[in-house]
Amino acid sequence: MGVYFWIPCVARGGDYLLALTDLPTCPGLFYGSQARDGVLSRMRIPGGILNAQQCRTIADLADQYSTGCLQVTNRANLQIREVNSEIAPEVWNRLQELGIASRRVEVDPIRNIMASPTAGLDRQQLLDTRPLVKAWDDYLQTHSELSELSPKFSIGLDGGESVSIQALRNDILLAAQRLSTQSEIVFRLHLNGDTGILIQESQCILVLAALASTYLEYTKNRPRIDGKKPRLRHLLADWGAESYLERVERNLPFLLQFTSGTSPQNRQDASSEKSLSPHRHLGIHPQRQSDLSYMGIALPLGRLESKQLRNLANLAQNLASGTLRLTPWQNLLISDIPNSQLFEVKQQIADLGLHSSATRLDSCLVACAGSSGCASAATDTQSHALSMVRDLAQKLTIDQPINIHFSGCQKSCAQHQPIDITLVGIQIERGDETIEGYDIYAGRKDLPFGRPIFQAVSAIEMPGAIEQMLRVYQRFREPVESFGEFVDRQAIDQLQELFSTENRN
């Protein structure tokens, strides 16, 4: 029997029935999508910020309509897997009232607005991007025509925080910077690279609107690609950045401000200078507000039980400001904790079976849905990842954060940039049987996954291969050298020999 959703839809003049066969491939809250383990419903959480009441409502929803298992995504969404029954119309209305659900159903599938999880808290920030996140979300909610864009259309707003999102993938990134000769803070526009355009804070929404409307015009005149709406990268490939920006400027009441002496085609991407740091927010950190701190809490693979979310909401309300912040690294923060309450918060986090350490193997562990949830995956990445960290936790201790990324296929959906260790799922033919296995890569070199280390390692043998890699790193590294840095400074043949020698020893 199929699963159906009654959707409150203002644009269509009332509710309408959405059958399982109508569900799009990119899930939203209203538009769930069919995965191997059931219907997946994904909530857009602009900027990743939730209050305690919203958290408790989401936990209740997960308990009532699924197995109670939630997952933070790599865009700081919150998703519920295995939705197994019809969700009542009054529930949708309640979610909209609380600001969890989009006011316009049509724009709900568009990707979440990404911002640093420490926006407004970070001592290094140049500008607080939270008002811009809200302003752009409000714009989306009042411009339903933008639903004709690809649901993968993504906006990132970086305020110069130490916990930066600049290295994460977005179609459009606005990154704050201080002008060298002045105290003024502006945003620099990135479109698959640095355009060199500087934008005043007051101009940001107008520029984003012009970028989106020009992209919409392109979409209307461009046929679908493999049945899907064209992405912004297709526009840039067809028109080029300079032509696109010229058309955007025609839709603005002011001229775009370029930095002098450069052009969009030859400018280097400044965001590449910001490294991927899936651990920088973990642990306890002082806020820009005096006598307050935030705590970054590790969620292995982004998983969170409904009862944990409910208890975290209560903890945040009783001991802090009642705010949880989801991160693009599939973890979360509790913000605005009085320093006098830090010990109590840490103890209650431990009582929930969670921790804030960056130096545990499950802290920076990333995996796609794997074969249990995705037809494209060759391996059960989630189970293999959790089994591996449980096995290795009994055999070794690490004192530096290690990012280990499991991808069930070549798409690398869970993490787009290599950093420490990446495992890509494959099917291995051994005799008369086919078994699950991985090609193992390491370091930041040799995109998209890093440098090839081991090929066709079975899922059973994989934890041993990772163990020997980590032992070599601990034995031969320089002081405070990260795993990725250690790998990248070695010649590949020497590196492979080191790992193989360690295995023989």
XYZ file of C-alpha atoms in Angstrom:
505
model
C 0.000 0.000 0.000
C 1.349 3.441 -0.904
C 1.936 6.295 1.505
C -0.004 9.497 0.867
C 0.382 13.023 2.196
C -2.348 15.641 2.526
C -0.582 18.878 1.736
C -1.904 22.325 2.761
C -1.192 24.434 -0.310
C -2.113 28.114 -0.419
C -1.091 28.492 -4.061
C -3.519 25.778 -5.147
C -6.392 27.100 -3.077
C -6.563 24.253 -0.564
C -5.270 20.826 0.319
C -4.342 18.265 -2.283
C -3.301 14.649 -2.161
C 0.267 13.699 -3.034
C 0.729 10.008 -3.756
C 3.949 8.105 -3.208
C 4.346 7.780 -6.974
C 4.380 11.602 -7.239
C 7.248 12.066 -4.813
C 10.272 13.847 -6.330
C 13.823 12.579 -6.083
C 14.923 15.511 -3.882
C 13.035 15.190 -0.615
C 11.520 18.017 1.364
C 9.186 18.054 4.325
C 5.988 18.071 2.256
C 7.544 16.235 -0.671
C 9.081 13.135 0.854
C 11.002 10.780 -1.389
C 11.071 7.019 -1.627
C 14.240 5.427 -0.286
C 14.975 1.730 0.140
C 14.111 1.903 3.829
C 10.858 3.826 3.332
C 9.771 7.420 2.737
C 12.345 10.068 3.665
C 11.057 13.448 4.854
C 13.542 16.303 5.147
C 13.021 19.559 7.043
C 14.743 22.725 5.850
C 16.178 24.509 8.892
C 17.504 27.870 7.558
C 20.894 28.445 9.137
C 20.388 25.244 11.162
C 18.866 27.050 14.178
C 16.028 25.490 16.223
C 14.369 26.503 19.467
C 13.364 24.080 22.221
C 9.670 24.040 21.297
C 10.467 23.226 17.668
C 12.759 20.394 18.773
C 10.115 18.831 20.977
C 7.536 19.008 18.179
C 9.939 17.333 15.728
C 10.659 14.580 18.264
C 6.910 13.987 18.693
C 6.485 13.855 14.900
C 9.260 11.271 14.556
C 7.715 9.115 17.291
C 4.220 9.264 15.816
C 4.961 8.722 12.141
C 8.265 6.818 11.964
C 10.693 4.785 14.051
C 11.842 7.801 16.068
C 15.222 8.046 14.325
C 16.340 11.483 13.095
C 19.428 12.490 11.157
C 21.249 15.791 10.697
C 22.369 16.227 7.070
C 25.373 17.898 5.475
C 23.298 21.032 4.842
C 22.133 21.244 8.483
C 18.712 19.873 7.602
C 16.940 17.458 9.898
C 15.435 14.389 8.262
C 13.107 11.627 9.366
C 13.544 8.232 7.728
C 11.022 5.432 7.382
C 7.888 7.602 7.468
C 5.231 4.890 7.543
C 1.800 6.526 7.686
C -0.245 9.468 6.490
C 0.528 12.725 8.280
C -2.637 14.565 9.303
C -3.309 18.061 7.837
C -3.378 19.667 11.281
C 0.192 18.462 11.840
C 1.388 20.298 8.733
C -0.423 23.429 9.924
C 1.215 23.156 13.341
C 4.670 22.802 11.759
C 4.059 25.912 9.661
C 2.890 27.864 12.716
C 6.093 26.940 14.548
C 8.273 27.951 11.592
C 9.536 24.421 10.958
C 7.727 24.015 7.640
C 7.823 26.352 4.649
C 4.886 28.704 4.311
C 4.959 28.010 0.562
C 4.931 24.311 -0.212
C 6.305 24.865 -3.713
C 9.678 26.199 -2.558
C 10.135 23.648 0.219
C 12.366 21.274 -1.838
C 14.926 24.033 -2.562
C 18.122 23.340 -0.654
C 18.580 24.721 2.816
C 20.269 28.096 3.306
C 23.688 27.375 4.737
C 25.449 29.529 7.316
C 28.080 28.989 9.953
C 26.583 27.289 13.022
C 28.430 29.889 15.115
C 26.839 32.912 13.412
C 26.280 35.568 16.059
C 28.461 33.682 18.563
C 31.867 33.482 16.913
C 34.580 35.745 18.289
C 36.185 35.972 14.863
C 33.066 36.852 12.867
C 32.919 40.040 10.812
C 29.140 40.128 10.387
C 26.216 38.245 11.886
C 24.578 36.480 8.927
C 21.423 35.376 10.772
C 19.350 38.397 9.621
C 20.381 37.721 6.014
C 19.435 34.043 6.337
C 15.976 35.041 7.535
C 15.603 37.753 4.885
C 16.496 35.356 2.059
C 14.183 32.671 3.426
C 11.385 35.251 3.625
C 12.092 36.160 -0.009
C 11.801 32.512 -1.065
C 8.513 32.164 0.813
C 6.993 35.101 -1.110
C 8.330 34.161 -4.567
C 6.851 30.789 -5.415
C 8.009 31.144 -9.036
C 11.488 30.160 -7.804
C 10.144 26.632 -7.322
C 10.879 26.224 -11.053
C 14.589 26.281 -10.237
C 16.496 23.080 -9.589
C 15.805 21.906 -6.022
C 19.590 21.672 -5.661
C 19.870 25.489 -5.896
C 21.944 26.428 -2.848
C 22.956 29.629 -1.093
C 25.712 29.983 1.523
C 26.311 33.014 3.761
C 29.660 33.175 5.573
C 30.239 35.950 8.091
C 33.970 35.406 8.490
C 33.578 33.036 11.427
C 36.372 30.731 12.583
C 33.867 27.912 11.974
C 33.699 28.698 8.270
C 31.443 27.253 5.560
C 33.482 28.695 2.686
C 34.958 25.319 1.708
C 31.518 23.671 1.554
C 29.695 23.394 -1.749
C 27.118 26.055 -2.651
C 25.938 27.432 -5.990
C 26.242 30.961 -4.622
C 28.394 31.991 -1.675
C 28.526 35.422 -0.068
C 31.618 35.614 2.149
C 32.237 38.578 4.449
C 35.554 40.381 4.291
C 37.027 43.589 5.677
C 38.236 46.054 3.090
C 41.986 46.419 3.577
C 42.038 50.213 3.544
C 38.831 50.749 5.510
C 36.921 49.401 8.486
C 33.952 48.621 6.233
C 32.747 45.003 5.985
C 31.396 43.781 2.643
C 30.500 40.450 1.098
C 32.455 38.872 -1.746
C 30.463 36.926 -4.324
C 31.538 33.402 -5.314
C 30.036 31.467 -8.239
C 32.031 28.273 -8.575
C 34.971 30.568 -7.845
C 35.590 34.124 -6.732
C 33.956 36.713 -9.008
C 35.730 39.642 -7.336
C 32.391 41.389 -6.842
C 31.940 43.217 -3.542
C 28.424 43.647 -2.163
C 27.204 45.882 0.622
C 25.226 44.113 3.348
C 22.153 46.198 2.432
C 22.428 45.001 -1.190
C 22.710 41.265 -0.529
C 19.052 40.292 -0.915
C 18.667 42.378 -4.079
C 21.726 40.712 -5.603
C 20.584 37.216 -4.597
C 17.138 37.946 -6.054
C 18.660 39.114 -9.344
C 20.938 36.070 -9.497
C 17.938 33.782 -8.908
C 15.599 35.521 -11.373
C 18.248 35.492 -14.125
C 18.840 31.795 -13.448
C 15.051 31.294 -13.645
C 14.954 32.873 -17.109
C 17.696 30.500 -18.212
C 15.738 27.550 -16.788
C 12.609 28.487 -18.737
C 14.507 28.413 -22.032
C 16.691 25.379 -21.382
C 15.513 21.791 -21.868
C 15.771 19.387 -18.962
C 18.977 17.400 -18.558
C 18.329 13.693 -17.968
C 14.796 14.655 -16.969
C 15.986 17.157 -14.340
C 15.893 20.934 -14.173
C 19.199 22.515 -15.238
C 21.570 23.394 -12.415
C 23.274 26.753 -12.002
C 26.527 25.091 -13.048
C 24.903 24.333 -16.419
C 24.135 28.053 -16.796
C 27.738 28.946 -15.987
C 29.005 26.369 -18.482
C 26.722 27.766 -21.218
C 26.994 31.504 -20.558
C 30.148 31.909 -18.523
C 30.309 33.917 -15.296
C 30.891 37.273 -17.011
C 27.843 37.012 -19.288
C 25.676 35.808 -16.395
C 26.730 38.742 -14.223
C 26.091 41.218 -17.036
C 22.499 39.945 -17.274
C 22.149 40.019 -13.491
C 23.280 43.660 -13.418
C 20.438 44.632 -15.782
C 17.998 43.537 -13.064
C 19.622 45.697 -10.378
C 19.114 49.401 -9.550
C 22.882 49.788 -9.086
C 26.092 48.665 -10.782
C 28.042 45.722 -9.424
C 31.293 46.713 -7.730
C 34.344 44.792 -8.945
C 37.680 44.818 -7.198
C 40.167 46.640 -9.399
C 42.475 44.974 -11.906
C 40.780 41.580 -12.159
C 38.051 39.830 -14.124
C 35.655 36.991 -13.266
C 37.351 34.482 -15.562
C 40.882 34.581 -14.156
C 40.275 35.224 -10.485
C 41.320 32.509 -8.046
C 38.708 31.123 -5.690
C 39.424 32.641 -2.293
C 37.190 30.085 -0.613
C 39.781 27.421 -1.434
C 41.984 29.052 1.207
C 39.461 28.007 3.843
C 40.027 24.375 4.719
C 37.329 21.841 5.498
C 37.265 21.494 9.296
C 34.636 19.013 10.432
C 35.859 19.211 14.026
C 36.576 22.877 14.788
C 33.190 23.455 16.422
C 33.302 20.373 18.678
C 34.021 20.813 22.380
C 33.561 23.926 24.518
C 34.308 27.378 23.059
C 33.925 30.900 24.477
C 31.409 33.105 22.696
C 31.765 36.764 21.777
C 29.210 37.399 24.538
C 30.978 37.575 27.910
C 30.599 34.689 30.381
C 28.867 32.480 27.770
C 30.135 29.486 25.805
C 28.825 27.074 23.206
C 29.340 23.328 23.195
C 29.710 21.320 19.989
C 28.291 17.819 20.385
C 29.268 14.878 18.164
C 26.468 12.863 16.542
C 27.906 9.718 14.904
C 26.717 9.852 11.265
C 24.364 12.647 12.281
C 22.046 10.189 14.020
C 19.827 11.367 16.833
C 17.047 9.518 18.611
C 13.819 11.403 19.229
C 14.240 11.045 22.996
C 17.750 12.501 22.749
C 16.463 15.499 20.792
C 13.698 16.027 23.350
C 16.151 15.831 26.245
C 18.631 18.139 24.506
C 15.840 20.681 24.026
C 14.961 20.501 27.710
C 18.622 20.784 28.690
C 19.110 23.837 26.454
C 15.993 25.484 27.837
C 16.886 24.820 31.493
C 20.615 25.558 31.392
C 21.127 27.828 28.353
C 19.062 29.952 25.945
C 16.904 27.109 24.634
C 18.635 27.039 21.245
C 20.131 24.131 19.302
C 22.165 24.690 16.151
C 22.589 21.959 13.543
C 25.861 21.944 11.602
C 26.779 20.996 8.007
C 29.165 18.477 9.597
C 26.154 16.529 10.903
C 26.665 17.532 14.537
C 24.971 20.135 16.724
C 25.728 22.965 19.138
C 24.107 24.170 22.321
C 24.709 27.914 22.479
C 24.621 30.580 25.186
C 25.631 28.338 28.085
C 26.613 30.323 31.201
C 30.156 29.303 32.058
C 28.981 28.362 35.534
C 26.721 25.685 33.966
C 29.279 24.054 31.670
C 30.110 21.155 33.986
C 26.428 20.322 34.479
C 25.717 20.514 30.718
C 28.671 18.233 29.939
C 27.476 15.699 32.501
C 23.926 15.687 31.142
C 25.263 15.273 27.586
C 27.176 12.191 28.748
C 24.019 10.848 30.417
C 22.334 11.009 26.990
C 25.058 8.794 25.497
C 26.673 11.712 23.631
C 29.993 13.552 23.905
C 31.756 16.702 22.742
C 35.250 15.322 22.030
C 36.823 15.878 18.613
C 39.345 13.081 19.182
C 37.097 10.068 19.032
C 36.760 8.150 15.800
C 32.991 8.672 15.692
C 33.328 12.473 16.046
C 34.222 13.269 12.419
C 32.695 10.171 10.820
C 30.698 10.821 7.639
C 28.680 8.375 5.529
C 26.053 8.557 2.817
C 22.771 6.642 3.172
C 24.390 3.487 1.760
C 22.657 0.493 0.217
C 20.028 0.325 2.973
C 18.657 3.697 1.846
C 19.953 4.358 -1.691
C 19.800 2.257 -4.843
C 23.050 3.783 -6.165
C 25.187 2.577 -3.256
C 27.275 -0.560 -3.593
C 27.817 -0.980 0.159
C 26.002 -0.599 3.463
C 28.081 2.416 4.432
C 26.262 3.337 7.635
C 26.571 -0.103 9.215
C 30.156 -0.529 8.055
C 31.152 2.899 9.408
C 29.657 2.339 12.862
C 31.043 -1.188 13.066
C 34.507 0.060 12.127
C 34.658 2.773 14.807
C 33.409 0.341 17.459
C 36.128 -2.136 16.482
C 38.938 0.436 16.348
C 37.917 2.113 19.625
C 38.949 -1.096 21.388
C 42.357 -1.228 19.686
C 43.771 2.282 19.561
C 43.408 5.819 20.890
C 43.769 8.935 18.764
C 44.808 12.394 19.952
C 44.080 14.320 16.744
C 40.717 14.562 14.938
C 40.424 12.128 12.012
C 37.818 12.666 9.304
C 36.730 9.313 7.810
C 34.250 9.464 4.953
C 32.270 6.488 3.602
C 30.723 6.880 0.146
C 28.614 4.082 -1.278
C 29.424 5.076 -4.864
C 31.430 7.565 -6.917
C 28.911 10.404 -6.354
C 30.361 11.288 -2.951
C 27.060 12.795 -1.771
C 27.916 12.982 1.927
C 31.206 14.916 1.635
C 32.422 16.560 -1.543
C 35.995 17.414 -0.559
C 38.706 14.949 0.485
C 40.410 15.593 3.817
C 41.745 12.548 5.720
C 40.395 9.126 4.676
C 37.737 8.333 2.059
C 36.299 4.876 1.381
C 34.383 4.400 -1.874
C 32.067 1.415 -2.016
C 32.470 -1.227 -4.724
C 31.334 -4.752 -5.486
C 34.211 -7.269 -5.474
C 34.141 -10.519 -7.412
C 35.815 -13.313 -5.443
C 35.423 -16.754 -6.914
C 31.744 -17.453 -7.414
C 30.493 -14.744 -5.087
C 30.176 -10.975 -5.075
C 31.018 -9.209 -1.829
C 30.947 -5.616 -0.585
C 34.214 -3.752 -0.418
C 35.986 -0.402 -0.659
C 38.686 1.458 -2.504
C 40.526 3.476 0.158
C 41.963 6.961 -0.428
C 43.731 9.429 1.878
C 44.746 13.091 2.045
C 43.593 16.134 0.102
C 45.554 15.544 -3.105
C 44.221 13.864 -6.258
C 40.590 14.973 -6.374
C 37.876 13.869 -5.941
C 38.735 11.398 -3.170
C 42.401 11.857 -2.289
C 45.388 9.646 -3.049
C 44.724 5.946 -3.742
C 46.062 3.723 -0.956
C 44.323 0.320 -1.057
C 42.100 -1.069 -3.798
C 39.295 -3.630 -3.506
C 39.420 -4.176 0.257
C 36.528 -6.288 1.484
C 34.192 -4.834 4.108
C 35.450 -7.449 6.575
C 39.117 -6.561 5.963
C 38.483 -2.806 5.881
C 38.761 -2.025 9.656
C 42.186 -3.693 9.711
C 43.357 -1.583 6.772
C 42.221 1.624 8.483
C 43.868 0.535 11.723
C 47.247 0.043 10.055
C 46.971 3.451 8.355
C 46.304 5.143 11.694
C 49.131 3.297 13.428
C 51.607 4.372 10.742
C 50.407 7.959 11.125
C 50.842 7.873 14.900
C 54.309 6.366 14.570
C 55.814 8.591 11.869
C 53.944 11.926 11.995
C 55.406 15.303 12.885
C 54.204 16.978 16.111
C 50.554 18.188 15.811
C 50.500 17.089 12.161
C 47.043 16.080 10.953
C 46.495 12.774 9.196
C 45.812 14.551 5.890
C 48.991 16.610 6.177
C 51.012 13.488 6.990
C 49.677 11.705 3.908
C 50.139 14.658 1.585
C 53.834 15.180 2.403
C 54.732 11.573 1.510
C 55.475 10.272 -1.965
C 52.667 7.874 -2.846
C 54.944 4.859 -3.329
C 56.652 5.525 0.018
C 53.276 5.909 1.672
C 51.967 2.633 0.304
C 55.173 0.900 1.378
C 54.846 2.331 4.903
C 51.305 1.044 5.227
C 52.195 -2.365 3.803
C 55.252 -2.682 6.093
C 53.157 -1.838 9.133
C 50.723 -4.567 8.098
C 53.537 -7.136 7.866
C 54.881 -6.087 11.273
